[in-house]
Amino acid sequence: MGERGYSVWAWLLQAFTGLLLVVLVALHMVANHFAKRGLLTYRDVAALFADPYWLVLQLALLFAVIYHGLNGLRAVILDAGLSPAGARRLDWALFALGAAMAAYGVGLALSIGGWLGSR
Amino acid sequence: MAEVELTVRVLRGPARASAAGGRYETYTLRADAGWSLLDVLEALQAGPAPDLMYRHSCHHASCGTCALRVDGRERLACLTTVGQIAAGRLGERTGHGKDYRLPRGARAAVTLEPLRSFPVLGDLAADFAEFFGKLDAVEADLVAARGEEATHFEHCITCGACMSACPIVASDLEYLGPAPLALALRGLQDPTKTGSDARRLAAADQPHGVWRCHHVFECTAACPAGVDPGQALMELRARLVRRRLGWREGARR
Ligand code: HEM
Ligand code: HEM
Ligand code: SF4
Ligand code: FES
């Protein structure tokens, strides 16, 4: 946790990603149901991720929801009254989980969108 | 004033680390609707429960010693009246000076328990030592202000009701809690500049400090003095954020 804690940044980013989610989740709904003809088939989804603007928005949603969700989970787990060492282990575990989720999501988005070449 | 046949269930027990260990004793007495709960406790002490432990001093919502849980709700015993209990109006700050128009032969039942999250000295008497330690950590004691401006900084009577109501304090006893954090903010706002702001900020900005709050606002609902600790906590967060971002304090207050 550090002496001059980073909790201040963690909270600021929680509130900021929360606000961002309002916008991004709304856009996600638009993408799913309204833009063009909505996402009815895998081909529609692939076309969406091939569009760089939607790709960036979807990745922003991915990062925002991963951070916001896991940091929210952190806040809840900390209520158990962890020791400083326990809290540090929790931070690393959640960081690793978030990094793995982000990597998987980015890889998926890029491959579906055809940005990785072959597909 | 109307008389009420009052059945009082009291969580009684020896000193213990939490309210979990006690047993409930039930007493029935005739009480005037205008009595406060302190009058009821005194009547019990004078009658069936001479060894009953509870704390009080001022009888008028100033000393902050008499807080307990009344039907699960944090209340000052001195502000809570028998009539209020019989009328089911525990949501009101006090029953004093009110006529609840109780019917003749009214009956009521009430459960009394000590504050949550405090060690218990015995029965309804909570041990405030740790709580006062947290207040010291934020330098809550201000020297009396000489100027005119400090009048509204003294609402908190350190009764502990907010600490008992807060679910975060209940799960993490090290959490500084609503009153200490509200008083940290009060210290920062104090125009007489008593105490160390650096210490207050450091205490608030630690792992068990202001960041642990989940905005349940039970503290604000429980406070008998109108302190609004929940709002104070958010203001304290905003101050810490502005400070870290290097924004100058002042424009907003
Ligand atoms: C009924 C509700 C939902 C449906 C039907 C749905 C459907 C989909 C579909 C079809 C995709 C792939 C195409 C695209 O990116 O638009 C997707 C991706 C995604 N969805 Fe949703 N979604 C829903 C709700 C949500 C919510 C509530 C969130 C977050 C708060 C969310 C987060 C994401 C993210 C981050 C991606 C991108 C994944 C990646 O980058 O690999 N979705 N969703
Ligand atoms: C409409 C979008 C959303 C907004 C505006 C929003 C806003 C917020 C805010 C302001 C906080 C409190 C931060 C703090 O002061 O400590 C928070 C906490 C939290 N959020 Fe969100 N959020 C949104 C969506 C989500 C989603 C989609 C999830 C799930 C993945 C989520 C999970 C959480 C969790 C677990 C917490 C911690 C709860 C707590 O501290 O008690 N939120 N959110
Ligand atoms: S903030 Fe209110 S509830 Fe908390 S100790 Fe002070 S007076 Fe009591
Ligand atoms: S007896 Fe002093 S506040 Fe109740």
mmCIF file of C-alpha atoms in Angstrom, chain A residues 45-46 49-50 55 58-59 62 103-116:
data_model
loop_
_atom_site.group_PDB
_atom_site.id
_atom_site.type_symbol
_atom_site.label_atom_id
_atom_site.label_comp_id
_atom_site.label_asym_id
_atom_site.label_seq_id
_atom_site.Cartn_x
_atom_site.Cartn_y
_atom_site.Cartn_z
ATOM 1 C CA VAL A 45 -19.345 -8.282 -35.076
ATOM 2 C CA ALA A 46 -16.235 -8.815 -37.202
ATOM 3 C CA PHE A 49 -14.154 -4.621 -34.769
ATOM 4 C CA ALA A 50 -12.615 -3.936 -38.177
ATOM 5 C CA LEU A 55 -12.433 -0.852 -32.018
ATOM 6 C CA GLN A 58 -14.805 -1.220 -27.427
ATOM 7 C CA LEU A 59 -11.262 -1.439 -26.064
ATOM 8 C CA LEU A 62 -12.884 -3.219 -21.948
ATOM 9 C CA ALA A 103 -4.656 -9.165 -22.833
ATOM 10 C CA TYR A 104 -7.301 -11.744 -23.701
ATOM 11 C CA GLY A 105 -9.866 -9.074 -24.618
ATOM 12 C CA VAL A 106 -7.444 -7.100 -26.763
ATOM 13 C CA GLY A 107 -6.267 -10.276 -28.521
ATOM 14 C CA LEU A 108 -9.857 -11.299 -29.192
ATOM 15 C CA ALA A 109 -10.863 -7.870 -30.489
ATOM 16 C CA LEU A 110 -7.861 -7.632 -32.774
ATOM 17 C CA SER A 111 -8.240 -11.143 -34.168
ATOM 18 C CA ILE A 112 -11.997 -10.824 -34.772
ATOM 19 C CA GLY A 113 -11.429 -7.478 -36.440
ATOM 20 C CA GLY A 114 -8.829 -9.011 -38.748
ATOM 21 C CA TRP A 115 -6.032 -6.763 -37.485
ATOM 22 C CA LEU A 116 -3.628 -9.648 -36.945
#
